[in-house]
XYZ file of C-alpha atoms in Angstrom:
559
model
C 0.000 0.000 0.000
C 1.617 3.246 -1.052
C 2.489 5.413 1.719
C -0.088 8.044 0.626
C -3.001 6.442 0.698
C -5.140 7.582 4.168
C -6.933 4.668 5.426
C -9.757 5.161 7.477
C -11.307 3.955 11.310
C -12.496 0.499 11.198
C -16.472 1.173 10.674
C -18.120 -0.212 13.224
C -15.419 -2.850 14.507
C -15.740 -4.076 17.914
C -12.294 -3.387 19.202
C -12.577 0.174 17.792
C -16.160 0.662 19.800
C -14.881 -0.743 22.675
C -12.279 1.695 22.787
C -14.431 4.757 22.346
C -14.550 4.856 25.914
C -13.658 7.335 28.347
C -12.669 5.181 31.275
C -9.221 3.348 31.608
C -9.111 0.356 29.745
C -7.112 -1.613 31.522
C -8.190 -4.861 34.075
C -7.276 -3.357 37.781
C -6.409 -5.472 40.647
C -8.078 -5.158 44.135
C -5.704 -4.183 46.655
C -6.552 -3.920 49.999
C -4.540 -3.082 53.634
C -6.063 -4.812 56.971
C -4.438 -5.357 60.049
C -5.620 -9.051 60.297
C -6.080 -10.775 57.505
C -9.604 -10.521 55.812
C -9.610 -13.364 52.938
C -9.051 -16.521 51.819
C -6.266 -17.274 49.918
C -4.767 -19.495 47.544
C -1.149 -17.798 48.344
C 0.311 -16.694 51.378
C 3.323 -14.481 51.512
C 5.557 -12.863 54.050
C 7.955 -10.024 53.987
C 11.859 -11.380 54.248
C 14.742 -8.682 55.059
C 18.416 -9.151 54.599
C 20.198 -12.442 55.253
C 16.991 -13.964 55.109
C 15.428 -12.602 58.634
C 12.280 -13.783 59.025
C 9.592 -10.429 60.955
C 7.008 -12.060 63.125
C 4.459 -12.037 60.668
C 7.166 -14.529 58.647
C 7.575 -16.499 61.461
C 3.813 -17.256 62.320
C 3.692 -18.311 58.495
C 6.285 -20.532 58.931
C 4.370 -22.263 62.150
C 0.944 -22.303 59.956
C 2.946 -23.730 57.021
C 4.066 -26.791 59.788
C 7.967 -26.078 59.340
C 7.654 -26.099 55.459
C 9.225 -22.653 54.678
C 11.807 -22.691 57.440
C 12.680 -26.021 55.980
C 13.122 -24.577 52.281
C 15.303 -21.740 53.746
C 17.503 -23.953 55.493
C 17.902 -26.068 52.144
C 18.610 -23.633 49.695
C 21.350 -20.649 49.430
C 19.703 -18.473 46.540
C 17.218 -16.449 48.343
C 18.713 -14.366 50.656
C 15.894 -12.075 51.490
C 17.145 -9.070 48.740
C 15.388 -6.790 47.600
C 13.185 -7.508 44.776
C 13.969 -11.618 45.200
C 10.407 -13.604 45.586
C 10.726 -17.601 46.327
C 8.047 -19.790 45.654
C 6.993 -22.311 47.887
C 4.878 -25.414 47.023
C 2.094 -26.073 50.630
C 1.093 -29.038 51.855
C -2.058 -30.081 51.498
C -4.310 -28.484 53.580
C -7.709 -27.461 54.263
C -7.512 -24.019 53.758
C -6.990 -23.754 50.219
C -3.566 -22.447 50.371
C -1.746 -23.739 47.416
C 1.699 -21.836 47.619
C 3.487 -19.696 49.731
C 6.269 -16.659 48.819
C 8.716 -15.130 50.551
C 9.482 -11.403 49.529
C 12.921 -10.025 49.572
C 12.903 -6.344 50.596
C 16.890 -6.036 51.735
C 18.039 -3.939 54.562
C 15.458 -1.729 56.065
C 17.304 0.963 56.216
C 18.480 1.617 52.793
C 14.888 0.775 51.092
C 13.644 3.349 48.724
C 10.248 4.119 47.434
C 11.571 3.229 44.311
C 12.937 0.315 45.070
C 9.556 -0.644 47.260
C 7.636 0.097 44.424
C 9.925 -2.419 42.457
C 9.147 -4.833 44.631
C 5.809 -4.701 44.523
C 5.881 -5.312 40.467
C 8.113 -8.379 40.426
C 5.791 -9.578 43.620
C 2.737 -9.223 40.616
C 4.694 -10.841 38.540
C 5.311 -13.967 40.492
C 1.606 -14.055 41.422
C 0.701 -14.353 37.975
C 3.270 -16.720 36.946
C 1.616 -19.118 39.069
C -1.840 -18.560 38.463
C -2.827 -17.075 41.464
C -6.479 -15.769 42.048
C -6.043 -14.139 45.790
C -3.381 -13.227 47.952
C -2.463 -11.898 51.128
C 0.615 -10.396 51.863
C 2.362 -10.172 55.150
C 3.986 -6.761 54.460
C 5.890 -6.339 57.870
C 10.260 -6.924 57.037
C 12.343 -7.446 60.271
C 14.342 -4.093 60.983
C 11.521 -1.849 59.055
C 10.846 1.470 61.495
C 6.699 1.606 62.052
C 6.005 4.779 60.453
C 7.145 6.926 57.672
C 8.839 10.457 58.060
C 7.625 12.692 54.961
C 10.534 14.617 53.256
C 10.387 16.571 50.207
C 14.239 16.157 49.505
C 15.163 12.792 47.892
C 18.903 12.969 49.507
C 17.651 13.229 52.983
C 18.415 9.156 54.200
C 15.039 8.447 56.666
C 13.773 4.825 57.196
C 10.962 3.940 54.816
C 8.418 2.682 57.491
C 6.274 0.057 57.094
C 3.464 1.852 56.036
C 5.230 3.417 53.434
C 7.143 0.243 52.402
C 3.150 -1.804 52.132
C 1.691 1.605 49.959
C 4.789 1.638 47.439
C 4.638 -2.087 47.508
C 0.818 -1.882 46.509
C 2.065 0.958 43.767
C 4.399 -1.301 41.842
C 1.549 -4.116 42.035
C -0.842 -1.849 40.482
C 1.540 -0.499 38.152
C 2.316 -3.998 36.711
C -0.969 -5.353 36.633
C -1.281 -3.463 33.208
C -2.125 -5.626 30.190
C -3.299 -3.912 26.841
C -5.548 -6.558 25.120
C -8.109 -4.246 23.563
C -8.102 -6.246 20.572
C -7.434 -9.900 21.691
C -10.452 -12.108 20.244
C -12.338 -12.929 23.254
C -11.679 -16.790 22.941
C -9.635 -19.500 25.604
C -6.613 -18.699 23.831
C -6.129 -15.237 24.563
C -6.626 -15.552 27.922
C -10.359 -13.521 28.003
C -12.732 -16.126 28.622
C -12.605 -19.735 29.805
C -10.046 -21.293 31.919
C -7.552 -18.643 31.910
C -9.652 -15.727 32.888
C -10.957 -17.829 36.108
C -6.890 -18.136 37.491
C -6.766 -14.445 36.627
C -5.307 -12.287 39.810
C -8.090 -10.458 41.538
C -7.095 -9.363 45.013
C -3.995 -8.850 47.326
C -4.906 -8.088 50.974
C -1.755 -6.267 52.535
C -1.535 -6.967 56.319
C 0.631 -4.797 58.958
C -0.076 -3.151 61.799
C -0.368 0.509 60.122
C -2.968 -0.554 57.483
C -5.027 2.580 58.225
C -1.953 4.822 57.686
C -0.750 2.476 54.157
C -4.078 2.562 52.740
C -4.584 6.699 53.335
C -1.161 7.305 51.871
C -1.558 4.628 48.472
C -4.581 6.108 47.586
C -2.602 9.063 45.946
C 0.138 6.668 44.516
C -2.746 4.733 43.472
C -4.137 8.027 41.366
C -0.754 8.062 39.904
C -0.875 4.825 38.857
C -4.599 4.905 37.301
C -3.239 8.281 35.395
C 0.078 6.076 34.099
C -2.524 3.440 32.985
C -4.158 6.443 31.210
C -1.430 7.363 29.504
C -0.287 3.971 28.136
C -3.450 2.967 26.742
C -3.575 6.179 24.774
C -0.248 5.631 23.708
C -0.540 1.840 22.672
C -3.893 2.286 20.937
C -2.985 2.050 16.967
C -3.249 5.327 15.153
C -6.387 4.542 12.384
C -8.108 4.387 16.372
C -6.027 7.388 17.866
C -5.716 10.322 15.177
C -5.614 14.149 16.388
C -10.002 14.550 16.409
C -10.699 11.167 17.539
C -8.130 11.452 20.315
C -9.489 14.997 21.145
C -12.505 13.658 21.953
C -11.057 10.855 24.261
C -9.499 13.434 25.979
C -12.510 15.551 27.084
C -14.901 12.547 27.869
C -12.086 10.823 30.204
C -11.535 14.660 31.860
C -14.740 16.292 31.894
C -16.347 14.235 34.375
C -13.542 14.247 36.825
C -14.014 18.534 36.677
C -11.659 19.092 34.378
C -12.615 22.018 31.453
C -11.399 20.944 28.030
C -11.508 23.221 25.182
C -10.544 21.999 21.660
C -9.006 23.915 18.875
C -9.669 22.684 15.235
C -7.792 23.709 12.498
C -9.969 26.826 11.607
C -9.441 27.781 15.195
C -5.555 27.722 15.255
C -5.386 29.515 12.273
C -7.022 32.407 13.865
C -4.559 31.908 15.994
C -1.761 32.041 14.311
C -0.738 28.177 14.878
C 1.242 28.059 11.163
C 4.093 25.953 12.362
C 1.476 23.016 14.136
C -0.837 23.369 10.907
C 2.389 22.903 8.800
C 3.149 19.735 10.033
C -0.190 18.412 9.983
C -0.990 19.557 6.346
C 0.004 16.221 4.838
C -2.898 14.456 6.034
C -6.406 13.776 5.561
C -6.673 14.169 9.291
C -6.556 17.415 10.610
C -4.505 19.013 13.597
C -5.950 19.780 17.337
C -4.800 21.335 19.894
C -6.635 20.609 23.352
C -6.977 22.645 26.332
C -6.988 21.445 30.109
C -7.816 23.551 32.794
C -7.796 22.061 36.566
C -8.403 25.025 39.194
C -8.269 22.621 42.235
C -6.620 25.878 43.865
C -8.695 28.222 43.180
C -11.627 26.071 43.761
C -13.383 27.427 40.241
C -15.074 24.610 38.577
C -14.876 23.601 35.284
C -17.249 20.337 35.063
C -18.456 19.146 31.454
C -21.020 21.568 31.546
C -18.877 24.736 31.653
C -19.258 26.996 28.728
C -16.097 28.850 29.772
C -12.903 27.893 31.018
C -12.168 28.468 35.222
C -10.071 31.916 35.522
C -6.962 30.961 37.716
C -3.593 32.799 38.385
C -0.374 31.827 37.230
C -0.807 27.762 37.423
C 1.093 25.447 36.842
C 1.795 24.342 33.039
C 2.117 20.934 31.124
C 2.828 21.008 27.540
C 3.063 17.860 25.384
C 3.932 16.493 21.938
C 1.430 14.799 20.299
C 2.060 13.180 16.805
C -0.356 10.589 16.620
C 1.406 9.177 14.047
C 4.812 10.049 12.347
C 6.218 8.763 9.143
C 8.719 11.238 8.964
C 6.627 13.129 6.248
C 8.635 13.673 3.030
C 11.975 13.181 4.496
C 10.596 9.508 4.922
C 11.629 7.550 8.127
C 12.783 3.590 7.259
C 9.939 1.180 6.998
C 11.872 -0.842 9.675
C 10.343 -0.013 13.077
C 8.083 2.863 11.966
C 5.232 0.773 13.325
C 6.433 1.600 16.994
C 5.954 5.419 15.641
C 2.514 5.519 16.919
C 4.213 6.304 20.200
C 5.143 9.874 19.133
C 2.545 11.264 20.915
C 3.568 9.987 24.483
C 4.122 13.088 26.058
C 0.813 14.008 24.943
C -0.582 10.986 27.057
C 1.829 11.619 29.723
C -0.051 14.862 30.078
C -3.271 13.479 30.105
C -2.524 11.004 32.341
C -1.192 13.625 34.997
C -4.480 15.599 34.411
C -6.560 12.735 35.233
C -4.075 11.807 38.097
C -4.658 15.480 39.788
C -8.205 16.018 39.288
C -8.732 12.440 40.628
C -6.868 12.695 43.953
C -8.452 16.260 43.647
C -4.939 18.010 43.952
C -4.845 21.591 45.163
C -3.388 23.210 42.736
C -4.533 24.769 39.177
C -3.103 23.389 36.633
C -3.135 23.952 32.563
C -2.204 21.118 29.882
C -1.885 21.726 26.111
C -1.218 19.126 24.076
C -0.797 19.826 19.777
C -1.875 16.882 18.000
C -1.224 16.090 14.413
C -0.052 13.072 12.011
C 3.169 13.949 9.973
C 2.097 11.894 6.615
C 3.602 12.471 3.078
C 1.018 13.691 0.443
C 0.920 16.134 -2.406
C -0.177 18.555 0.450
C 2.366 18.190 2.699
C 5.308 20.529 3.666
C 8.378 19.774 2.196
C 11.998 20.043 3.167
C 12.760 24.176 2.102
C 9.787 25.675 3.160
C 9.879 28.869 5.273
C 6.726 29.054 7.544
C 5.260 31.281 10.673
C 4.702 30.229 14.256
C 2.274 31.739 16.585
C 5.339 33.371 18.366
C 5.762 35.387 14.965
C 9.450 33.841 14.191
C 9.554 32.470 11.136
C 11.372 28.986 10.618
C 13.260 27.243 7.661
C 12.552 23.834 7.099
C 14.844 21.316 6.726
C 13.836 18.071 7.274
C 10.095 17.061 7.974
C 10.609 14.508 10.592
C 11.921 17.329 13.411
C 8.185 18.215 13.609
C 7.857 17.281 17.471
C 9.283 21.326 18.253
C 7.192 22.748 15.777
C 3.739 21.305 17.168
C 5.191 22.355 21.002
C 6.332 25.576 19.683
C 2.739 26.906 19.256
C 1.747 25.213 22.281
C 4.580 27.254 24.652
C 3.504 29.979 22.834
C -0.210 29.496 23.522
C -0.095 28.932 26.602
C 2.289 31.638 27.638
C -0.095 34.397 26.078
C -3.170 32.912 27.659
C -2.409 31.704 31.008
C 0.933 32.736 31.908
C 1.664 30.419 33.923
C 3.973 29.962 37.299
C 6.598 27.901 35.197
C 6.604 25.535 32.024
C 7.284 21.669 31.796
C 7.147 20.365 28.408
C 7.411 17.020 27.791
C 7.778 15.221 23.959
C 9.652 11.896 22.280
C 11.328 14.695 20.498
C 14.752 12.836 19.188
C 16.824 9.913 18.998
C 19.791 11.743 19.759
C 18.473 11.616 23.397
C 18.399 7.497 22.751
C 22.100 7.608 21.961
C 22.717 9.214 25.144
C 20.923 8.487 27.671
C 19.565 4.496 26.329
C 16.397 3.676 28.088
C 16.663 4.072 31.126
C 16.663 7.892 31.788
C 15.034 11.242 30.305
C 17.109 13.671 28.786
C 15.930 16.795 31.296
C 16.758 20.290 30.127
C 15.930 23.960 32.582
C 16.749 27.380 32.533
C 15.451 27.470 36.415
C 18.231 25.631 38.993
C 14.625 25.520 41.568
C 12.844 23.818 39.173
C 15.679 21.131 38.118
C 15.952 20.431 42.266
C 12.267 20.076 42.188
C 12.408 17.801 38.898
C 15.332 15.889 40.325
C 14.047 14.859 43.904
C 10.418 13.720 42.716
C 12.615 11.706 40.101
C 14.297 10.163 42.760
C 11.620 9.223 44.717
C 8.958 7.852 42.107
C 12.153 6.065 40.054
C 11.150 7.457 36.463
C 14.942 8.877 35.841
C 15.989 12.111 34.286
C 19.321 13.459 33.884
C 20.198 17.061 33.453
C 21.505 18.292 29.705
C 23.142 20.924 28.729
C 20.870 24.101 27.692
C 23.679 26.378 26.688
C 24.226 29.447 24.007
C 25.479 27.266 21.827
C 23.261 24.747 21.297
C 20.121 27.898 20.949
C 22.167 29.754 18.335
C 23.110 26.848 16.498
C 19.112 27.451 15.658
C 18.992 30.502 13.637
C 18.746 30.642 10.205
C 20.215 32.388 7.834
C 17.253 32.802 5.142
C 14.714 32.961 8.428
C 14.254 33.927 11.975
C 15.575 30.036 13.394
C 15.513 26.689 11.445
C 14.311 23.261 12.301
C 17.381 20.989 12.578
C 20.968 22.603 13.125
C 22.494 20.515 10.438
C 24.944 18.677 12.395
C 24.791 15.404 13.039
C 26.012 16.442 16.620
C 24.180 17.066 19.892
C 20.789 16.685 18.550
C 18.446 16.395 21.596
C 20.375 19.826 23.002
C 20.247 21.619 19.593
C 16.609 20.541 19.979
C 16.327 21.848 23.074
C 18.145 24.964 21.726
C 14.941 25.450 19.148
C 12.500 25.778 22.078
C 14.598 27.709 24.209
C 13.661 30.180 21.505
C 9.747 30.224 21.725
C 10.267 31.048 25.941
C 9.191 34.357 26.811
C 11.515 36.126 29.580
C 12.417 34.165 32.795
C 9.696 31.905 33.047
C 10.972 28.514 34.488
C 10.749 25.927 31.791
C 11.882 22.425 31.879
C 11.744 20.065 28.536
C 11.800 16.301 29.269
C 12.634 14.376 25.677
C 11.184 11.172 26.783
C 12.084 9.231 23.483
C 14.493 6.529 25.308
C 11.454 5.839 28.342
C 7.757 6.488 27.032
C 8.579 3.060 25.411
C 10.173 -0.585 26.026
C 10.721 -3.899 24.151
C 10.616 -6.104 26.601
C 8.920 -6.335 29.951
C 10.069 -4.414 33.189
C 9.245 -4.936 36.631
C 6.609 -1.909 36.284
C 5.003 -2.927 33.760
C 4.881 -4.914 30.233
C 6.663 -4.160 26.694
C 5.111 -1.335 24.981
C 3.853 1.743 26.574
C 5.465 3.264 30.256
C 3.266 6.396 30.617
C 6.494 8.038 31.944
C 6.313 10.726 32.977
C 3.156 11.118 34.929
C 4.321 9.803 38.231
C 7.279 12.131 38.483
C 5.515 14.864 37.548
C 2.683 14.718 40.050
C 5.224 13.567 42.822
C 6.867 16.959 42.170
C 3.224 18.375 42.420
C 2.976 16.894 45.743
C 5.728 18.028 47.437
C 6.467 21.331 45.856
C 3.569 23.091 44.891
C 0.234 22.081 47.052
């Protein structure tokens, strides 16, 4: 099929009804925290610190099991008890339907992390669906762990985890990996969605300690997190003839509006009044038009903006999330390689890592207002499209020289800095975009190449990174890198021509379209908003990094 041909939505499909809908997709586990246990279960699993010290709670599992698990310890020399281990333990027969027990590395007490806890928690889900577990209670108390937590805002202050902390992030990473995008599996015994395999599905951990009131209060914001991270991977797995600039428009406001959350949607005819050249540029190619969407969150200022708002809620300098969101890019006429371009339906994942922090704020109803704009547009190759040479306008009134089609990720979020800058003028900037593979050359997958003219709001950036585990590192936003930008037939151009330093030079462009000393960060997200394989967080495919670090920063810094 030539590359120019537009193919349309499946009409009336059932996978592309079913995923009309505004709620989250994805199959949730229940997770609850009691301070006796308060079900029956087919696993039973204890809490193991370093060298393999068993807590109380390990020990009176060990006297239920009739010796068994002491037994196994004493026989083996693998599991030691660190963190992020899990053993597997066949039962004896017995007549309370326990089939298995596990024992649950979490190291020394003292050096546990939320990241790390959270870690623990997903390779925890991972063992309980290995073995077909239905329901499980965890015994969440580790020898050594203090009782309580100690809240600090600064990553590099050392404090005990607590157990109640420990049991909440433990409960995060288990709802983080219990993600599983089948949208479009036929619903048959093979792929798992009826029949046998659906009935040995998990359903519910209960998470016992002494704190459980305290764990459960504090999980129910990491658990907001993780429903927004779910968010934001579904939108970003969903194929693009389902998730196109209108259709994912749409998605946007029916997921948002009823959680109180104004949305306002530009169409094309719109951002032309507005000026939005370099966006419409990049969008031009294809039969489906550009959007730009609008959401405003005032839980600050307490002005509502349910679905039935005509206007948006007024609210002083809020905070400000901008994201890419190429729904699909080709590369436009400066063509990427048909190898891998399938995965390029992920270009808009800092669009759905904006989302999915909207949802996560307005859910856990955050106090703070709170803008996101996210530009949406395909970058196809058609008689219509912009071509490699062209000179075109930006809503900030510089013009820009085109040189190659597929660095169209800065000029969608150029209009959108711009936009929002002019209309809300906001209390600082974080943009966030899979804007270059430079960044992948870097940085590999494991971290976000994080660039900031604002040394407050890199220390904010950098201690809710530490905490939540989604990893950025700080890049250089110099002179250089900005002029390298400017054109010599226009006002800046598109690429700097080099094959050097492209994720700064990048950053250099957008540098450009910031307006006096606001504090900006960009996050290029191209090396984390997707994996190939599975990680302990969740499976291959989408992350939806970006919204856990972002509203951990929210939570310490600015409510």
């Amino acid at each position: 099929m030539s590359a120019f041909i537009h193919t349309k939505p499946v009409p009336g499909g059932k996978a592309v009804n079913l995923s009309k809908s505004g709620k989250i997709m994805t199959k949730t586990v229940k997770i609850t925290f009691s301070k006796t246990p308060k079900q029956k279960s087919d696993t039973l699993a204890a809490c193991v610190g370093a060298d393999g010290a068993f807590s109380p709670e390990a020990e009176a599992l060990n006297k239920q099991s009739g010796g068994t698990i002491r037994q196994w310890m004493d026989a083996q020399d693998h599991f030691t008890g660190k963190a992020g281990q899990v053993a597997v333990i066949a039962a004896p027969k017995n007549k309370d339907g326990v089939v298995r027990y596990m024992l649950v590395g979490t190291g020394e007490a003292a050096d546990l992390t939320a990241a790390e806890a959270a870690v623990i928690g997903g390779k925890f889900y991972s063992a309980l669906k290995s073995t077909g577990t239905e329901h499980a209670t965890l015994f969440a108390a580790a020898k050594g762990a203090a009782k309580s937590d100690k809240k600090s805002k600064k990553s590099d202050e050392k404090q005990p985890l607590g157990a109640d902390a420990t049991a909440a992030h433990i409960a995060e990473g288990l709802r983080l990996r219990a993600y599983d995008f089948d949208l479009y599996k036929s619903a048959d015994k093979g792929n798992g969605k009826k029949g046998d395999k659906k009935a040995r599905a998990l359903q519910s951990v209960d998470i016992v300690l002494d704190d459980a009131t305290k764990a459960a209060a504090m999980e129910r914001d990491l658990a907001a997190a993780a429903a927004g991270t779910h968010v934001a991977r579904d939108l970003t797995n969903e194929p693009p003839n389902v998730i196109y600039p209108d259709s994912y428009a749409k998605r946007i406001a029916k997921m948002l509006q009823p959680l109180g959350v104004h949305v306002e949607i530009l169409d094309e005819k719109k951002m032309a009044k507005l000026g939005m050249e370099s966006h419409l540029a990049v969008g031009q190619g294809s039969a489906r038009p550009p959007r730009v969407v609008i959401m405003r969150y005032a839980g600050k200022s307490g002005a509502k903006g349910a679905k039935s708002a005509k206007t948006a809620p007024k609210m002083t300098k809020p905070l400000a999330f901008v994201g890419k969101g190429v729904t699909f890019d080709t590369g436009g006429i400066s063509i990427k390689p048909a190898a891998g371009m399938d995965d390029m339906k992920m270009d808009m994942g800092g669009s759905a890592a904006v989302v999915g922090l909207m949802h996560t704020l307005a859910s856990r109803k955050a106090k703070v207002d709170v803008v996101g704009i996210v530009g949406l547009a395909e970058n196809m190759p058609s008689d219509r499209a912009y071509r490699p040479g062209d000179i075109i306008n930006s809503m900030a009134g510089k013009t820009i020289e085109v040189l190659n089609t597929d660095a169209e990720g800065r000029l969608v979020l150029c209009d959108a800095l711009t936009y929002v800058q002019k209309h809300d003028k906001p209390k600082m900037i974080i943009d966030l975009a899979t804007l270059t593979g430079a960044i992948m050359v870097a940085l590999g997958p494991e971290y976000a190449g994080a660039y900031a003219n604002d040394e407050t709001l890199w220390t904010q950036l950098h201690d809710a990174s530490q905490k939540t585990g989604e990893k950025l590192w700080r890049m250089p936003l110099d002179d250089f890198y900005r002029k390298s930008m400017v054109s010599t037939i226009a006002d800046l151009k598109n690429i700097s021509g080099s094959p050097h330093g492209g994720s700064c030079t990048a950053a250099g462009f957008l540098q450009h379209f910031i307006e006096g000393d606001t504090p900006w960060a960009h996050l290029d997200i191209a090396g984390t908003a997707w994996v190939n394989a599975d990680k302990p967080l969740g499976p291959k495919g989408a992350t939806g990094f970006g919204v856990r670090v972002l509203n951990q920063m929210v939570m310490d810094y600015y409510e």
